Amino acid sequence: MICSWKQMLDARDWDGLEDFSRHASQQECTEILDRLGALVPKVTMTNGTEVQEVFAGPDEVPPELAGAAKILLLGELEARALGDEYIPCLLDQWHDLSAAAEDQCKKLAALPEVTEGSAQMSRVHHATEAAELLRFIPAVLAAVMNDENGTPDELGNALQEHIATVALYAFTAGRHLQIALGKEHEPDAIRGEKVAGGLRNLAHSTNRRHEGPRERRFARLRELVPQIGLDKACATCETEGLGKHEAIKRQWNRHLQKRDT
């Protein structure tokens, strides 16, 4: 008699469940992902004022749940459950991030000032300037869709993706730089200074988008593929604990397909 995935889960047959999920429907994978997410606890990582919540790793859970934690860590099940949503194109990522950032700017600009001095250095000024700069980018993205004669450019979609990539990376790099510069003052914040919770939440949201297992794999592949080719790069990632060779290769190829369309 063939066991259902629910029976495998109840029996803690994680290897069997992992094998089953490779051939399961997207709906089944979604249900399995939800069940595993309810079983595996989350842990909170902190550094100064930064906080991030992630699923516990295989070595952080009771032995009977280590297999479930491993499945979540590898990300293959999540990829099959989410389908195309698992690797959104960078243009979509930029739209989401810029919209969230503009909303945060509006909220910050409406708050009372907490410092004194020149208005050109006030919170409302910085928040307003940031929002105005963000509003320039959609115009640039729209402009590349047509050539100088106003005719639709066949390279427009690809150019939009490239511009969104630069914008996303620059924005994220600036955020990381700002956080790195601010680390010196975080002990004071921990000891009682008020920190703008909304801005911190925005930083955490970006962390989850760019520092998960999938992004670590892609970052490593971007380093390795030009040097040793895709197959060897995937094998290296597997030895470094970033997932399984074939799964990494599939995810990378899907990422390239979405980027080029």
mmCIF file of C-alpha atoms in Angstrom:
data_model
loop_
_atom_site.group_PDB
_atom_site.id
_atom_site.type_symbol
_atom_site.label_atom_id
_atom_site.label_comp_id
_atom_site.label_asym_id
_atom_site.label_seq_id
_atom_site.Cartn_x
_atom_site.Cartn_y
_atom_site.Cartn_z
ATOM 1 C CA MET A 1 0.000 0.000 0.000
ATOM 2 C CA ILE A 2 1.394 3.412 -0.992
ATOM 3 C CA CYS A 3 1.473 5.905 1.859
ATOM 4 C CA SER A 4 0.006 9.364 1.375
ATOM 5 C CA TRP A 5 2.128 12.384 2.206
ATOM 6 C CA LYS A 6 0.024 12.957 5.335
ATOM 7 C CA GLN A 7 0.904 9.467 6.551
ATOM 8 C CA MET A 8 4.566 10.117 5.826
ATOM 9 C CA LEU A 9 4.394 13.357 7.774
ATOM 10 C CA ASP A 10 2.660 11.714 10.734
ATOM 11 C CA ALA A 11 5.285 8.947 10.678
ATOM 12 C CA ARG A 12 8.099 11.549 10.476
ATOM 13 C CA ASP A 13 9.320 9.904 7.275
ATOM 14 C CA TRP A 14 11.112 12.999 6.037
ATOM 15 C CA ASP A 15 13.109 11.280 3.284
ATOM 16 C CA GLY A 16 9.929 9.741 1.905
ATOM 17 C CA LEU A 17 8.115 13.070 2.133
ATOM 18 C CA GLU A 18 10.944 14.852 0.341
ATOM 19 C CA ASP A 19 10.916 12.273 -2.469
ATOM 20 C CA PHE A 20 7.120 12.474 -2.718
ATOM 21 C CA SER A 21 7.150 16.264 -2.963
ATOM 22 C CA ARG A 22 9.417 16.163 -6.034
ATOM 23 C CA HIS A 23 6.559 14.649 -8.042
ATOM 24 C CA ALA A 24 3.625 16.204 -6.200
ATOM 25 C CA SER A 25 1.259 18.827 -7.558
ATOM 26 C CA GLN A 26 1.700 22.472 -6.673
ATOM 27 C CA GLN A 27 -1.351 22.294 -4.407
ATOM 28 C CA GLU A 28 0.063 19.304 -2.532
ATOM 29 C CA CYS A 29 3.412 21.048 -2.158
ATOM 30 C CA THR A 30 1.643 24.109 -0.761
ATOM 31 C CA GLU A 31 -0.180 21.976 1.814
ATOM 32 C CA ILE A 32 3.022 20.154 2.783
ATOM 33 C CA LEU A 33 4.852 23.479 3.123
ATOM 34 C CA ASP A 34 2.126 24.803 5.424
ATOM 35 C CA ARG A 35 2.236 21.675 7.599
ATOM 36 C CA LEU A 36 6.018 21.765 7.902
ATOM 37 C CA GLY A 37 5.888 25.471 8.691
ATOM 38 C CA ALA A 38 3.526 24.703 11.569
ATOM 39 C CA LEU A 39 5.851 21.989 12.897
ATOM 40 C CA VAL A 40 9.243 23.670 12.677
ATOM 41 C CA PRO A 41 9.655 26.539 15.142
ATOM 42 C CA LYS A 42 11.063 29.902 14.158
ATOM 43 C CA VAL A 43 14.100 31.482 15.757
ATOM 44 C CA THR A 44 14.896 35.147 16.105
ATOM 45 C CA MET A 45 18.276 36.396 14.942
ATOM 46 C CA THR A 46 19.432 39.729 16.339
ATOM 47 C CA ASN A 47 22.375 42.072 15.996
ATOM 48 C CA GLY A 48 22.062 45.413 17.693
ATOM 49 C CA THR A 49 18.648 46.767 16.744
ATOM 50 C CA GLU A 50 18.260 44.402 13.761
ATOM 51 C CA VAL A 51 15.850 41.527 14.179
ATOM 52 C CA GLN A 52 15.010 38.750 11.725
ATOM 53 C CA GLU A 53 12.790 35.705 12.226
ATOM 54 C CA VAL A 54 13.607 32.509 10.299
ATOM 55 C CA PHE A 55 12.804 28.822 10.535
ATOM 56 C CA ALA A 56 15.111 26.926 12.865
ATOM 57 C CA GLY A 57 17.834 24.866 11.197
ATOM 58 C CA PRO A 58 18.230 21.076 11.449
ATOM 59 C CA ASP A 59 20.663 21.436 14.364
ATOM 60 C CA GLU A 60 18.320 23.768 16.262
ATOM 61 C CA VAL A 61 15.284 21.498 16.550
ATOM 62 C CA PRO A 62 14.600 18.164 18.275
ATOM 63 C CA PRO A 63 16.054 15.197 16.336
ATOM 64 C CA GLU A 64 12.624 14.053 15.183
ATOM 65 C CA LEU A 65 12.105 17.388 13.375
ATOM 66 C CA ALA A 66 15.582 17.733 11.873
ATOM 67 C CA GLY A 67 14.441 16.268 8.553
ATOM 68 C CA ALA A 68 11.539 18.710 8.328
ATOM 69 C CA ALA A 69 13.838 21.637 9.081
ATOM 70 C CA LYS A 70 16.224 20.446 6.379
ATOM 71 C CA ILE A 71 13.420 20.383 3.779
ATOM 72 C CA LEU A 72 12.510 23.981 4.617
ATOM 73 C CA LEU A 73 16.150 25.054 4.547
ATOM 74 C CA LEU A 74 16.862 23.605 1.099
ATOM 75 C CA GLY A 75 13.976 25.541 -0.439
ATOM 76 C CA GLU A 76 13.016 23.006 -3.130
ATOM 77 C CA LEU A 77 9.562 22.449 -1.641
ATOM 78 C CA GLU A 78 8.975 26.191 -1.390
ATOM 79 C CA ALA A 79 9.979 26.601 -5.051
ATOM 80 C CA ARG A 80 7.471 23.994 -6.189
ATOM 81 C CA ALA A 81 4.746 25.375 -3.922
ATOM 82 C CA LEU A 82 5.145 28.975 -5.051
ATOM 83 C CA GLY A 83 5.877 28.263 -8.711
ATOM 84 C CA ASP A 84 6.713 31.429 -10.639
ATOM 85 C CA GLU A 85 6.205 33.543 -7.521
ATOM 86 C CA TYR A 86 9.286 31.901 -5.970
ATOM 87 C CA ILE A 87 11.671 33.894 -8.141
ATOM 88 C CA PRO A 88 9.974 37.191 -9.016
ATOM 89 C CA CYS A 89 11.739 39.227 -11.690
ATOM 90 C CA LEU A 90 13.860 42.099 -10.437
ATOM 91 C CA LEU A 91 11.481 44.628 -11.986
ATOM 92 C CA ASP A 92 8.640 43.261 -9.830
ATOM 93 C CA GLN A 93 10.928 43.274 -6.799
ATOM 94 C CA TRP A 94 11.810 46.907 -7.455
ATOM 95 C CA HIS A 95 8.144 47.904 -7.835
ATOM 96 C CA ASP A 96 7.335 46.281 -4.478
ATOM 97 C CA LEU A 97 10.325 47.786 -2.687
ATOM 98 C CA SER A 98 9.945 51.303 -4.106
ATOM 99 C CA ALA A 99 6.230 51.372 -3.251
ATOM 100 C CA ALA A 100 6.999 50.324 0.334
ATOM 101 C CA ALA A 101 9.797 52.894 0.573
ATOM 102 C CA GLU A 102 7.598 55.728 -0.739
ATOM 103 C CA ASP A 103 4.887 54.819 1.755
ATOM 104 C CA GLN A 104 7.450 54.866 4.547
ATOM 105 C CA CYS A 105 8.714 58.274 3.393
ATOM 106 C CA LYS A 106 5.205 59.703 3.665
ATOM 107 C CA LYS A 107 4.828 58.358 7.183
ATOM 108 C CA LEU A 108 8.223 59.698 8.261
ATOM 109 C CA ALA A 109 7.526 63.129 6.772
ATOM 110 C CA ALA A 110 4.331 63.360 8.830
ATOM 111 C CA LEU A 111 6.047 62.614 12.151
ATOM 112 C CA PRO A 112 7.173 65.332 14.587
ATOM 113 C CA GLU A 113 10.837 66.309 14.396
ATOM 114 C CA VAL A 114 13.087 64.767 17.037
ATOM 115 C CA THR A 115 16.127 66.951 16.318
ATOM 116 C CA GLU A 116 16.727 70.705 16.164
ATOM 117 C CA GLY A 117 18.595 72.851 13.654
ATOM 118 C CA SER A 118 18.561 73.552 9.931
ATOM 119 C CA ALA A 119 15.404 72.555 8.101
ATOM 120 C CA GLN A 120 17.619 71.235 5.278
ATOM 121 C CA MET A 121 18.772 68.502 7.612
ATOM 122 C CA SER A 122 15.406 67.676 9.163
ATOM 123 C CA ARG A 123 13.642 64.361 8.994
ATOM 124 C CA VAL A 124 10.830 65.766 6.884
ATOM 125 C CA HIS A 125 13.365 67.153 4.384
ATOM 126 C CA HIS A 126 15.228 63.841 4.023
ATOM 127 C CA ALA A 127 11.983 61.854 3.770
ATOM 128 C CA THR A 128 10.548 64.236 1.167
ATOM 129 C CA GLU A 129 13.757 64.229 -0.901
ATOM 130 C CA ALA A 130 13.863 60.434 -0.828
ATOM 131 C CA ALA A 131 10.255 60.194 -2.035
ATOM 132 C CA GLU A 132 10.887 62.661 -4.879
ATOM 133 C CA LEU A 133 13.966 60.759 -6.052
ATOM 134 C CA LEU A 134 12.050 57.496 -6.013
ATOM 135 C CA ARG A 135 9.346 59.061 -8.183
ATOM 136 C CA PHE A 136 11.873 59.805 -10.945
ATOM 137 C CA ILE A 137 12.612 56.136 -11.541
ATOM 138 C CA PRO A 138 9.214 55.080 -13.008
ATOM 139 C CA ALA A 139 9.647 57.811 -15.632
ATOM 140 C CA VAL A 140 13.036 56.389 -16.598
ATOM 141 C CA LEU A 141 11.592 52.890 -16.770
ATOM 142 C CA ALA A 142 8.740 54.084 -18.965
ATOM 143 C CA ALA A 143 11.068 56.014 -21.290
ATOM 144 C CA VAL A 144 13.055 52.948 -22.352
ATOM 145 C CA MET A 145 9.952 51.224 -23.716
ATOM 146 C CA ASN A 146 10.026 53.439 -26.832
ATOM 147 C CA ASP A 147 12.841 54.646 -29.067
ATOM 148 C CA GLU A 148 13.584 58.303 -29.783
ATOM 149 C CA ASN A 149 10.817 58.346 -32.412
ATOM 150 C CA GLY A 150 8.218 57.043 -29.976
ATOM 151 C CA THR A 151 8.161 53.601 -31.582
ATOM 152 C CA PRO A 152 7.963 50.612 -29.211
ATOM 153 C CA ASP A 153 11.497 49.312 -28.670
ATOM 154 C CA GLU A 154 11.856 45.545 -28.924
ATOM 155 C CA LEU A 155 14.542 45.729 -26.232
ATOM 156 C CA GLY A 156 12.333 47.801 -23.916
ATOM 157 C CA ASN A 157 11.399 44.996 -21.531
ATOM 158 C CA ALA A 158 14.993 43.846 -21.186
ATOM 159 C CA LEU A 159 16.182 47.419 -20.621
ATOM 160 C CA GLN A 160 13.558 47.898 -17.923
ATOM 161 C CA GLU A 161 14.797 44.796 -16.141
ATOM 162 C CA HIS A 162 18.402 46.021 -16.299
ATOM 163 C CA ILE A 163 17.478 49.445 -14.940
ATOM 164 C CA ALA A 164 15.401 47.855 -12.179
ATOM 165 C CA THR A 165 18.372 45.639 -11.298
ATOM 166 C CA VAL A 166 20.655 48.658 -10.905
ATOM 167 C CA ALA A 167 18.025 50.547 -8.882
ATOM 168 C CA LEU A 168 17.343 47.581 -6.615
ATOM 169 C CA TYR A 169 21.011 46.820 -5.992
ATOM 170 C CA ALA A 170 21.878 50.484 -5.419
ATOM 171 C CA PHE A 171 18.986 50.950 -3.004
ATOM 172 C CA THR A 172 19.890 47.799 -1.086
ATOM 173 C CA ALA A 173 23.595 48.684 -1.034
ATOM 174 C CA GLY A 174 22.723 52.122 0.356
ATOM 175 C CA ARG A 175 20.584 50.554 3.059
ATOM 176 C CA HIS A 176 23.359 48.169 4.063
ATOM 177 C CA LEU A 177 25.874 51.028 4.120
ATOM 178 C CA GLN A 178 23.566 53.130 6.269
ATOM 179 C CA ILE A 179 23.079 50.271 8.712
ATOM 180 C CA ALA A 180 26.830 49.594 8.833
ATOM 181 C CA LEU A 181 27.529 53.267 9.592
ATOM 182 C CA GLY A 182 24.831 53.277 12.247
ATOM 183 C CA LYS A 183 26.100 50.218 14.114
ATOM 184 C CA GLU A 184 28.250 52.465 16.282
ATOM 185 C CA HIS A 185 25.130 54.123 17.654
ATOM 186 C CA GLU A 186 22.977 51.012 18.058
ATOM 187 C CA PRO A 187 24.115 50.291 21.636
ATOM 188 C CA ASP A 188 22.683 53.694 22.597
ATOM 189 C CA ALA A 189 19.434 52.814 20.855
ATOM 190 C CA ILE A 190 19.263 49.511 22.711
ATOM 191 C CA ARG A 191 19.784 51.339 25.979
ATOM 192 C CA GLY A 192 16.687 53.388 25.440
ATOM 193 C CA GLU A 193 16.769 55.749 22.478
ATOM 194 C CA LYS A 194 13.626 55.577 20.389
ATOM 195 C CA VAL A 195 14.089 53.980 16.964
ATOM 196 C CA ALA A 196 11.615 54.512 14.158
ATOM 197 C CA GLY A 197 9.881 51.151 14.044
ATOM 198 C CA GLY A 198 8.539 51.570 10.525
ATOM 199 C CA LEU A 199 11.981 52.110 9.009
ATOM 200 C CA ARG A 200 13.323 49.109 10.880
ATOM 201 C CA ASN A 201 10.458 46.988 9.571
ATOM 202 C CA LEU A 202 11.291 48.094 6.031
ATOM 203 C CA ALA A 203 14.918 47.056 6.566
ATOM 204 C CA HIS A 204 13.859 43.666 7.896
ATOM 205 C CA SER A 205 11.543 43.137 4.911
ATOM 206 C CA THR A 206 14.442 43.800 2.541
ATOM 207 C CA ASN A 207 16.660 41.460 4.585
ATOM 208 C CA ARG A 208 14.183 38.631 4.127
ATOM 209 C CA ARG A 209 14.081 39.307 0.376
ATOM 210 C CA HIS A 210 17.848 39.357 -0.130
ATOM 211 C CA GLU A 211 19.439 37.256 2.585
ATOM 212 C CA GLY A 212 17.461 34.014 2.412
ATOM 213 C CA PRO A 213 18.907 30.714 1.215
ATOM 214 C CA ARG A 214 17.803 31.322 -2.358
ATOM 215 C CA GLU A 215 19.627 34.646 -2.582
ATOM 216 C CA ARG A 216 22.782 33.178 -1.046
ATOM 217 C CA ARG A 217 22.753 30.490 -3.736
ATOM 218 C CA PHE A 218 22.333 33.040 -6.525
ATOM 219 C CA ALA A 219 25.050 35.292 -5.127
ATOM 220 C CA ARG A 220 27.457 32.357 -5.007
ATOM 221 C CA LEU A 221 26.501 31.249 -8.527
ATOM 222 C CA ARG A 222 27.137 34.735 -9.871
ATOM 223 C CA GLU A 223 30.668 34.421 -8.520
ATOM 224 C CA LEU A 224 31.330 30.895 -9.733
ATOM 225 C CA VAL A 225 29.544 30.470 -13.082
ATOM 226 C CA PRO A 226 31.805 32.845 -15.073
ATOM 227 C CA GLN A 227 34.854 30.993 -13.728
ATOM 228 C CA ILE A 228 33.939 27.304 -13.807
ATOM 229 C CA GLY A 229 30.598 26.960 -15.591
ATOM 230 C CA LEU A 230 27.120 26.176 -14.291
ATOM 231 C CA ASP A 231 27.454 22.446 -13.529
ATOM 232 C CA LYS A 232 30.630 22.794 -11.495
ATOM 233 C CA ALA A 233 29.268 25.899 -9.793
ATOM 234 C CA CYS A 234 26.128 23.993 -8.720
ATOM 235 C CA ALA A 235 28.278 21.118 -7.456
ATOM 236 C CA THR A 236 30.359 23.572 -5.427
ATOM 237 C CA CYS A 237 27.215 25.114 -3.941
ATOM 238 C CA GLU A 238 26.018 21.639 -2.956
ATOM 239 C CA THR A 239 29.283 20.897 -1.132
ATOM 240 C CA GLU A 240 28.921 24.235 0.659
ATOM 241 C CA GLY A 241 25.489 23.220 1.958
ATOM 242 C CA LEU A 242 23.458 25.591 -0.224
ATOM 243 C CA GLY A 243 21.144 22.916 -1.592
ATOM 244 C CA LYS A 244 21.176 20.030 -4.023
ATOM 245 C CA HIS A 245 22.923 20.245 -7.384
ATOM 246 C CA GLU A 246 19.923 19.689 -9.652
ATOM 247 C CA ALA A 247 17.594 21.897 -7.634
ATOM 248 C CA ILE A 248 20.101 24.753 -7.668
ATOM 249 C CA LYS A 249 20.548 24.359 -11.418
ATOM 250 C CA ARG A 250 16.776 24.396 -12.041
ATOM 251 C CA GLN A 251 16.286 27.493 -9.911
ATOM 252 C CA TRP A 252 19.164 29.300 -11.622
ATOM 253 C CA ASN A 253 17.879 28.473 -15.107
ATOM 254 C CA ARG A 254 14.369 29.650 -14.189
ATOM 255 C CA HIS A 255 15.870 32.831 -12.802
ATOM 256 C CA LEU A 256 17.712 33.485 -16.069
ATOM 257 C CA GLN A 257 14.586 32.752 -18.129
ATOM 258 C CA LYS A 258 12.492 35.239 -16.138
ATOM 259 C CA ARG A 259 15.263 37.823 -16.290
ATOM 260 C CA ASP A 260 15.508 37.600 -20.083
ATOM 261 C CA THR A 261 11.768 37.722 -20.821
#
